[in-house]
mmCIF file of C-alpha atoms in Angstrom:
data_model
loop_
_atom_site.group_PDB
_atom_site.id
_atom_site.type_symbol
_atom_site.label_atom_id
_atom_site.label_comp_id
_atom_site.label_asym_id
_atom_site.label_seq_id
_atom_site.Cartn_x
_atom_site.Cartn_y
_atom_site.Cartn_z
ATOM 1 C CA UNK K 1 91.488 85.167 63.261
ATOM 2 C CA UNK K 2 91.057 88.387 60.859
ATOM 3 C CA UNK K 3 87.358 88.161 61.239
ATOM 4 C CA UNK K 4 87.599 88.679 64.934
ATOM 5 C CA UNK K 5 90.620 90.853 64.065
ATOM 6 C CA UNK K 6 87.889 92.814 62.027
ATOM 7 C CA UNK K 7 85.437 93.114 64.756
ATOM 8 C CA UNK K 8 87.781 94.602 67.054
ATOM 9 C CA UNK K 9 88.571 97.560 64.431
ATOM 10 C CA UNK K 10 84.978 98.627 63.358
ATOM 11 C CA UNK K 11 83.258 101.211 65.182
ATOM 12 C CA UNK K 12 81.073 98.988 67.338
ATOM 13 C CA UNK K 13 83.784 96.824 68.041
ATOM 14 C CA UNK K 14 86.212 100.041 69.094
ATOM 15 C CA UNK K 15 83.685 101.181 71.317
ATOM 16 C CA UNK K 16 83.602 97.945 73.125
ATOM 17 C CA UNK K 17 87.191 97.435 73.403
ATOM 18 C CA UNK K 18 87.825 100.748 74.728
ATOM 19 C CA UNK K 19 84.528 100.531 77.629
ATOM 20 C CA UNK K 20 86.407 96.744 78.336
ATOM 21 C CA UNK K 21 89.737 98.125 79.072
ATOM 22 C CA UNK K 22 87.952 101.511 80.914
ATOM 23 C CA UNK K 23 86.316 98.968 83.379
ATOM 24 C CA UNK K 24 89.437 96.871 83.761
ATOM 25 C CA UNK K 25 90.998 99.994 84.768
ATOM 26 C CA UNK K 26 88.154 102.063 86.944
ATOM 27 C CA UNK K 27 87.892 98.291 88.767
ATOM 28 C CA UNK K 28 91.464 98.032 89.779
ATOM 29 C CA UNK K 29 91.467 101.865 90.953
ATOM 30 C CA UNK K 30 88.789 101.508 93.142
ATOM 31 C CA UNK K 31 89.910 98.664 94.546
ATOM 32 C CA UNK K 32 93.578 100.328 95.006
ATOM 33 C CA UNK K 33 91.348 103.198 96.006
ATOM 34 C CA UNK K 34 90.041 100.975 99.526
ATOM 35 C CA UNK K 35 93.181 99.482 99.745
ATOM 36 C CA UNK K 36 95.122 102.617 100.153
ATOM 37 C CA UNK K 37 92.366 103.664 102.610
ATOM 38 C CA UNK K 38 92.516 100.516 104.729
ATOM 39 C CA UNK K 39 96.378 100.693 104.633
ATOM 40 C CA UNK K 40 97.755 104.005 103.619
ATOM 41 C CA UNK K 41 100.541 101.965 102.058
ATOM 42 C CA UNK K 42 102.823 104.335 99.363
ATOM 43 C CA UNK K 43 102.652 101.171 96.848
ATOM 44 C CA UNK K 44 98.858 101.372 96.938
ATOM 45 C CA UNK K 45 99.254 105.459 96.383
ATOM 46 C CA UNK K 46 101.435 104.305 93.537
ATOM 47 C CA UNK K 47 98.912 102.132 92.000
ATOM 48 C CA UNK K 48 96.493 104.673 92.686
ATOM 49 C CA UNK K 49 98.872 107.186 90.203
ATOM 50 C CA UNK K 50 100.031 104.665 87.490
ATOM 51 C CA UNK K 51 95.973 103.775 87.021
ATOM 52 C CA UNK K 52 94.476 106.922 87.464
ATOM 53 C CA UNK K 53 96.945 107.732 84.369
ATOM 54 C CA UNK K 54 95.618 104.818 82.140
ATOM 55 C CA UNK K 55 92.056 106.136 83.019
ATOM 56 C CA UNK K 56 92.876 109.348 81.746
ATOM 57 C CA UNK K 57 94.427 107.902 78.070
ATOM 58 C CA UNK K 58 90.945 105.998 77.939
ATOM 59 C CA UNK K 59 88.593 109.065 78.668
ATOM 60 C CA UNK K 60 90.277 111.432 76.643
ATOM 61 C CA UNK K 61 90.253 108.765 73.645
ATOM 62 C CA UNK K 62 86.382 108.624 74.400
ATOM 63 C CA UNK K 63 86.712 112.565 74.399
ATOM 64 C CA UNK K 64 88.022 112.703 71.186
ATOM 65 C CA UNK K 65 85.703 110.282 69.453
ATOM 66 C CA UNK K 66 82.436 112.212 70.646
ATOM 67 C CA UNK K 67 84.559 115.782 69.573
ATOM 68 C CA UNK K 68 84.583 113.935 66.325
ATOM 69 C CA UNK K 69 81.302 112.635 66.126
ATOM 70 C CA UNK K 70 80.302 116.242 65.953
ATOM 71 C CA UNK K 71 82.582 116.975 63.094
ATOM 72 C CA UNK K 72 84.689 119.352 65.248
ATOM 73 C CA UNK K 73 88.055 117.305 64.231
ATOM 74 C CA UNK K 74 88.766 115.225 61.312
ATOM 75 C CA UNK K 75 88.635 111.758 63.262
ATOM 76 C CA UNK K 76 90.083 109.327 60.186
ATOM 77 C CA UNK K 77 92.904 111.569 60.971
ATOM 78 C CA UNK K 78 93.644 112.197 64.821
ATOM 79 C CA UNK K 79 92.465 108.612 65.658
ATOM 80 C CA UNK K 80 94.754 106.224 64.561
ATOM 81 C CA UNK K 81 97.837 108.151 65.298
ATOM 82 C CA UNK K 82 96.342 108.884 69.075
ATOM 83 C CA UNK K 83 95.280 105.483 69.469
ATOM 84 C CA UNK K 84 98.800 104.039 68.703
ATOM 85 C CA UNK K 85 99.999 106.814 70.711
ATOM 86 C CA UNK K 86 97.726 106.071 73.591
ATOM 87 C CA UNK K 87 98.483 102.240 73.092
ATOM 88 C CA UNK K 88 102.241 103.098 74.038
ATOM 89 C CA UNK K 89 101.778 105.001 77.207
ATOM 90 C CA UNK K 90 99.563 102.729 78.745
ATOM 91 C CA UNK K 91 102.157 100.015 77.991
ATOM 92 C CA UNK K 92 104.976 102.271 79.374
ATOM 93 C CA UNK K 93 103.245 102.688 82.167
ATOM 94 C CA UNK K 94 102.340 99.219 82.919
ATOM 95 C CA UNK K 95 105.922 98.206 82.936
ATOM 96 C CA UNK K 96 106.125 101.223 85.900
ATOM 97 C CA UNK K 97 103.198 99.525 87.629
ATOM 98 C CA UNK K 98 104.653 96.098 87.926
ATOM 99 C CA UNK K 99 107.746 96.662 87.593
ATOM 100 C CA UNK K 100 108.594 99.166 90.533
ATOM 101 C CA UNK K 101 105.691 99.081 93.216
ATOM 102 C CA UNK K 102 108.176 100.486 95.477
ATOM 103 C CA UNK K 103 109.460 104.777 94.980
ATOM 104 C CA UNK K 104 112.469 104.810 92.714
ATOM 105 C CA UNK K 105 113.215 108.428 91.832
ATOM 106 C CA UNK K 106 114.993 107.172 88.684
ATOM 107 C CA UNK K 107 112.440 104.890 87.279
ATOM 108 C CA UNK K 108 109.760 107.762 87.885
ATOM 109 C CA UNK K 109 112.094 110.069 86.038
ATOM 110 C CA UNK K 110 112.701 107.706 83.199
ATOM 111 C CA UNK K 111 108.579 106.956 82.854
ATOM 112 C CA UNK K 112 107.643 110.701 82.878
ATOM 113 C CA UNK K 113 110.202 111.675 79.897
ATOM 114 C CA UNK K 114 109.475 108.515 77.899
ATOM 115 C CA UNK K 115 105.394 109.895 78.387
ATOM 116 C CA UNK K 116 106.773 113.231 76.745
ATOM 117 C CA UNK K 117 108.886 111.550 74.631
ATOM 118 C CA UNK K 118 105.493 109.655 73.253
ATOM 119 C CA UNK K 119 103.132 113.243 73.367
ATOM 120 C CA UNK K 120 106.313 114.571 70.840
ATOM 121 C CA UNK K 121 105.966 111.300 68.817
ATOM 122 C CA UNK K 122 102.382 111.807 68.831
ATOM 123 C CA UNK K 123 102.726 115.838 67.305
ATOM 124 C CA UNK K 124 104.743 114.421 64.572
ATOM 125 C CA UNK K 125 102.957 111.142 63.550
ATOM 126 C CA UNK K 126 99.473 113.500 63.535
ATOM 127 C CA UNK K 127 101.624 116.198 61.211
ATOM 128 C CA UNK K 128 103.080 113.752 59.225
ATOM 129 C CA UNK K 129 99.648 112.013 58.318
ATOM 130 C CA UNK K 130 97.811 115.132 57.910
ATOM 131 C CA UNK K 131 99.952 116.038 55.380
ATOM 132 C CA UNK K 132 99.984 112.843 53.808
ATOM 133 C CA UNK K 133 97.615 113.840 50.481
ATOM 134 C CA UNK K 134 97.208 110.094 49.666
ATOM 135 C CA UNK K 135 96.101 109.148 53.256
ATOM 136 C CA UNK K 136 97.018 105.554 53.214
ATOM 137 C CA UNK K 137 95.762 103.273 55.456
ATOM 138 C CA UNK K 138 97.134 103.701 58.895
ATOM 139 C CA UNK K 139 98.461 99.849 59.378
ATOM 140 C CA UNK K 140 100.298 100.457 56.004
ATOM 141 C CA UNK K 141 102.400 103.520 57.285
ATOM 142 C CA UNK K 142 106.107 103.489 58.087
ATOM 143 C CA UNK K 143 104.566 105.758 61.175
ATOM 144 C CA UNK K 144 102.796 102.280 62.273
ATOM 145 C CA UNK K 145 106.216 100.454 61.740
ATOM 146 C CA UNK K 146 107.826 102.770 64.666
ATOM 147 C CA UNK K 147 105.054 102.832 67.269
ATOM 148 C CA UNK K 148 104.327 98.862 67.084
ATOM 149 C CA UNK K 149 108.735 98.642 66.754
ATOM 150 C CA UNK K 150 108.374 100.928 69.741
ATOM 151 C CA UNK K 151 105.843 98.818 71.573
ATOM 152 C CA UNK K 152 107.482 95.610 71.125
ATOM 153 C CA UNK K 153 111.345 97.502 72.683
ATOM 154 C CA UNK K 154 109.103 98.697 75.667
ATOM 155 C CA UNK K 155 107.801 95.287 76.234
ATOM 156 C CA UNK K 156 111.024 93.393 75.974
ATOM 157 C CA UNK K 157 113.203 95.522 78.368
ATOM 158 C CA UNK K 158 109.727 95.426 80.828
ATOM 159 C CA UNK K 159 110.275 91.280 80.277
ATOM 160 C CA UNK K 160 113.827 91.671 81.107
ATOM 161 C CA UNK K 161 113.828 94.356 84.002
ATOM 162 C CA UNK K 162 110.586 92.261 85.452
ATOM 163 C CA UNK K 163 112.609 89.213 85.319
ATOM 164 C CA UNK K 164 115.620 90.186 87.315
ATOM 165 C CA UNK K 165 113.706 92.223 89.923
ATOM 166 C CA UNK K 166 110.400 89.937 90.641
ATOM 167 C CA UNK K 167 108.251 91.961 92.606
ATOM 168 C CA UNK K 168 105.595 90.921 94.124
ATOM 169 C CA UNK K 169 102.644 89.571 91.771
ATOM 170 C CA UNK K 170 105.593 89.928 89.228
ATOM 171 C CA UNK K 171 103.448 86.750 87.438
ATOM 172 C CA UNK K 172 100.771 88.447 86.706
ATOM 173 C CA UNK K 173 103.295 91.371 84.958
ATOM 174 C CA UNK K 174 104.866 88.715 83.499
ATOM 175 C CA UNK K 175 101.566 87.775 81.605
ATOM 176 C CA UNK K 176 100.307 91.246 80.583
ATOM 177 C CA UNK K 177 103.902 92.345 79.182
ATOM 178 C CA UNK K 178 104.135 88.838 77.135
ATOM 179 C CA UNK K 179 100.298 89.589 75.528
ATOM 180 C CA UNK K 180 101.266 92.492 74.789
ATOM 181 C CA UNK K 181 104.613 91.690 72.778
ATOM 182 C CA UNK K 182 103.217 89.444 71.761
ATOM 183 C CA UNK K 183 100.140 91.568 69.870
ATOM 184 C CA UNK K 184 102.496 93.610 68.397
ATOM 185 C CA UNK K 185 104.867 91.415 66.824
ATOM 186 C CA UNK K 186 101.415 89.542 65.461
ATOM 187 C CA UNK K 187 100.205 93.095 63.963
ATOM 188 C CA UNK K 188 103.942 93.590 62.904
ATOM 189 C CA UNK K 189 104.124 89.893 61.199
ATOM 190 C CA UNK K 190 100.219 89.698 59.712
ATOM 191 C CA UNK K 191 98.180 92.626 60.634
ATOM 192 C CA UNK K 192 100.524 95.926 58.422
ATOM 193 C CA UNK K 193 97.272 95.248 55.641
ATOM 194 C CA UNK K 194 93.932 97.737 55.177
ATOM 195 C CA UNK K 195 92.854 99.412 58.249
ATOM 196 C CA UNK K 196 93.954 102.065 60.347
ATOM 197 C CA UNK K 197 93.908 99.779 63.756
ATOM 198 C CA UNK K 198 95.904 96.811 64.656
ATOM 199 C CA UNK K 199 93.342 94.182 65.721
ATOM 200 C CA UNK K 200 96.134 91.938 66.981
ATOM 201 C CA UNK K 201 97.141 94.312 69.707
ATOM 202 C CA UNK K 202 93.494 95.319 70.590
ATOM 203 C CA UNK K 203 93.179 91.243 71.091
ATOM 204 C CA UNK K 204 96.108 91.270 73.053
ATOM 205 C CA UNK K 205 95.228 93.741 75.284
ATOM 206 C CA UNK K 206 91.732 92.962 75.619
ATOM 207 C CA UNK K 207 93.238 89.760 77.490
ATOM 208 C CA UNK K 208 96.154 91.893 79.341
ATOM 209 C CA UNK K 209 93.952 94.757 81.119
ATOM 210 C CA UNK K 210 91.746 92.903 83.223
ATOM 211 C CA UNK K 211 95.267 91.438 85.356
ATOM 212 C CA UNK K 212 95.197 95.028 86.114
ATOM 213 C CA UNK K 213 92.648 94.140 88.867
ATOM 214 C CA UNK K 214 95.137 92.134 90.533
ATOM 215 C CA UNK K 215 97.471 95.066 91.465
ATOM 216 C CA UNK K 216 95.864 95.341 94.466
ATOM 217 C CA UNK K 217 96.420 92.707 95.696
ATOM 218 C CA UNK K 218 100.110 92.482 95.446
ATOM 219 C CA UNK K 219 100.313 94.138 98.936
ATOM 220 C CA UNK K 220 98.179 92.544 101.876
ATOM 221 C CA UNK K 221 95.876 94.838 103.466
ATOM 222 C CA UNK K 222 96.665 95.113 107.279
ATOM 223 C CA UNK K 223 94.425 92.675 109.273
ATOM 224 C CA UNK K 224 92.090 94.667 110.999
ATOM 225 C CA UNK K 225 90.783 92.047 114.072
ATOM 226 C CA UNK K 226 88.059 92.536 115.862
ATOM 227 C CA UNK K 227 88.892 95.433 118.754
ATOM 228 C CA UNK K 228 88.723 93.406 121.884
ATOM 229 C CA UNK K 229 86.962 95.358 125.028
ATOM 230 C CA UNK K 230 88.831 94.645 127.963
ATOM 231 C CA UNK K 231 86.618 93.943 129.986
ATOM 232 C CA UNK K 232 87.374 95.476 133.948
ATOM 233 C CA UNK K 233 85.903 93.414 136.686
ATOM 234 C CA UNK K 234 83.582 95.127 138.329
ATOM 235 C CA UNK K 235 84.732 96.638 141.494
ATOM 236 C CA UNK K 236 82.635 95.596 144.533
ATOM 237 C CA UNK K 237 81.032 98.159 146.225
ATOM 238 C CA UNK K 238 82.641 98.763 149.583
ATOM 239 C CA UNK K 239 80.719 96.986 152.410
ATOM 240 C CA UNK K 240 78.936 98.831 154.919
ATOM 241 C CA UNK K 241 77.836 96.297 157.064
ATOM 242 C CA UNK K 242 80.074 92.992 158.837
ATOM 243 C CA UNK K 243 78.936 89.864 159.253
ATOM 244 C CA UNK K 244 82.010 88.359 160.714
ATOM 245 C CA UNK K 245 82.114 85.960 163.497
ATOM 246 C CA UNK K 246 84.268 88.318 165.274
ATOM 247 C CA UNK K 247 80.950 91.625 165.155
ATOM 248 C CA UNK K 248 78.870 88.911 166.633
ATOM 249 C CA UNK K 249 81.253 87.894 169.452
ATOM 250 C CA UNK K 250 81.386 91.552 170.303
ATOM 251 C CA UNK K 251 78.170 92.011 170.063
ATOM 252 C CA UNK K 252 77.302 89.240 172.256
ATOM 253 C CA UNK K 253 79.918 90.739 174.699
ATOM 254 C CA UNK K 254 77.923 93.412 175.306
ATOM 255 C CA UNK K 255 75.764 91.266 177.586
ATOM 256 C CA UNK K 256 78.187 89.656 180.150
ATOM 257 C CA UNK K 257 79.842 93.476 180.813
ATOM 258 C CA UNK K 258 79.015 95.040 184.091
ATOM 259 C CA UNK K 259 81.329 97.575 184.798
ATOM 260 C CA UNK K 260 80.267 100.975 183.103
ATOM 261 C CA UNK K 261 83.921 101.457 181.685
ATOM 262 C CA UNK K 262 84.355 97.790 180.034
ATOM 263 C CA UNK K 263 80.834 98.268 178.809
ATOM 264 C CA UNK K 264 81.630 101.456 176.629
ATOM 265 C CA UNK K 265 84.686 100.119 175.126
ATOM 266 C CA UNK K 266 82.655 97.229 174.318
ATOM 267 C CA UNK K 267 79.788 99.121 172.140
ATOM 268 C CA UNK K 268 82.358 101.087 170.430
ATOM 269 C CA UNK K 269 84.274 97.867 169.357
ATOM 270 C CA UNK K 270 80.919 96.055 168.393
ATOM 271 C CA UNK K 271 79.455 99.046 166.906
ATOM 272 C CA UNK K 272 83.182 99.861 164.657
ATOM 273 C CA UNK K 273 83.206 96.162 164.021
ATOM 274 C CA UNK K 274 79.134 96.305 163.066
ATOM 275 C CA UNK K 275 79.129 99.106 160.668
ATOM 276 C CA UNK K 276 82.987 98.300 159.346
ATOM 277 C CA UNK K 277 84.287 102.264 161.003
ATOM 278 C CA UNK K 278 87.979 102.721 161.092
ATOM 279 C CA UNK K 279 87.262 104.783 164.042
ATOM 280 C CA UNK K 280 84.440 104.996 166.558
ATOM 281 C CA UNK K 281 83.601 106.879 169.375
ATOM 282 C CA UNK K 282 81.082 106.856 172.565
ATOM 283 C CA UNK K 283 79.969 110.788 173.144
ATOM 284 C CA UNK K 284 77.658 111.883 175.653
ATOM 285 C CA UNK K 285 76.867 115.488 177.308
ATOM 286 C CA UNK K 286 77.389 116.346 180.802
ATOM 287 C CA UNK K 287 74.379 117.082 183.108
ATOM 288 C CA UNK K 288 74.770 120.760 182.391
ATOM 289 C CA UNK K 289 74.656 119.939 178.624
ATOM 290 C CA UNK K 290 77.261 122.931 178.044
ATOM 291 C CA UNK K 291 80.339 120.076 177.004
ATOM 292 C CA UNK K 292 81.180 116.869 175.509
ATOM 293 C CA UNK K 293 82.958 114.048 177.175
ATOM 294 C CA UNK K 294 83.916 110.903 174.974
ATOM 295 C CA UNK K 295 83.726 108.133 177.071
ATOM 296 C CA UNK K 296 85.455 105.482 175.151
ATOM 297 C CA UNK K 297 87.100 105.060 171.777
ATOM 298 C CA UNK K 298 87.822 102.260 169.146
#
């Protein structure tokens, strides 16, 4: 166990642990990115806050370490503190993520001033050790004592307010707040030797941030079906021409009529019947070709 407890502390194994949780945490906020996209629910936006947050602890830790790499910062110095610091908000602000998916003015309140409560914890941990002459190892400092003391109160009332509100996916929560407490109580019980990180808690979390993926999910995404066409019969072109029994009686008609006047009204009703005319009329001219006389009507 302290071998692997080693690996996790060393350079290489500091730079893996902190690309491991990065990825944990850029995969769950892209997929709460296309969730909130799909659904535009506020949980999702939520998500979208709480991990964009964690993202930011991880950069600027990766930030720092290539500042120091330069020599521009005394790195033995900043780190440890920051990374304890660090360790603490992303905790704090796991307990927001699980704990209260839905708005809650008071619970954002209470998250952002325990954040500044941690950034003025932070300014006096990094005073207190740079002033430290002997410059002890980190684990061994009473300033390790109150952020892993810290940790382990943040994880215990997270247990406790998970526990009597059960949220949805609260199991998941349930898991990463239990790793956690219990990494630092195993740093706290046999991990306060040499070194200036706690490989128990890196172990810990290294298990915890990958649930992170399954925030997402808590919420269904709305079922998007396939958009159905209605389809519109298609509306038969008007007729033009009748093929009734009734247009060829008329038109039959037309050939037992003698008288001049029957035989008009019969060619407009076969013709109106023929070619489907609401109306129909029989014009001629008279023999002086100056008027128009209708001779019949249907």
């Amino acid at each position: 166990m302290n071998q692997i407890f080693n690996v996790l502390t060393e350079p290489a194994g500091s730079l893996i642990y902190h690309l491991i949780l990065a990825f944990s945490i850029a995969g769950a906020f892209q997929a709460a990115f296309v969730h909130w996209r799909t659904s535009e629910f506020p949980q999702a936006r939520r998500v979208l806050v709480g991990l964009g947050l964690l993202l930011l602890a991880q950069l600027t830790l990766f930030v720092v370490g290539g500042i120091g790499g330069q020599g521009l910062i005394n790195l033995p110095v900043i780190l440890p503190p920051l990374d304890r610091a660090f360790t603490l908000f992303s905790l704090v602000w796991m307990l927001w993520l699980w704990n209260f998916p839905e708005p809650s003015r008071a619970a954002d309140a209470a998250t952002a001033l325990l954040s500044l409560l941690i950034a003025v914890g932070l300014s006096l941990s990094l005073i207190a050790y740079a002033q430290d002459l002997s410059r002890p190892p980190y684990n061994t400092t009473i300033n390790d004592g109150i952020w892993q003391l810290a940790s382990i109160a943040v994880a215990v009332f997270g247990l406790f307010v998970l526990g009597v509100r059960r949220p949805n996916g609260w199991g998941y929560g349930l898991a990463v707040l239990l790793l956690a407490f219990a990494g630092h109580l195993l740093h706290m019980v046999v991990g306060r030797f040499d070194g200036n990180f706690p490989g128990a808690v890196r172990l810990a979390y290294l298990a915890a941030f990958p649930m992170l993926m399954t925030l997402p999910q808590r919420f269904p995404a709305p079922v998007t079906g396939p958009t159905s066409v209605k389809s519109h019969a298609p509306v038969d072109e008007r007729r033009r021409y009748s093929t009734d029994p009734k247009t060829f009686h008329a038109l039959l008609g037309l050939a037992g009529e003698s008288s001049a006047d029957k035989l008009s009204q019969a060619i407009t009703r076969a013709i109106a019947q023929t070619m489907l005319a609401d109306l129909c009329f029989l014009i001629y001219l008279t023999d002086n070709k100056n008027q128009i006389q209708i001779a019949s009507g249907y």
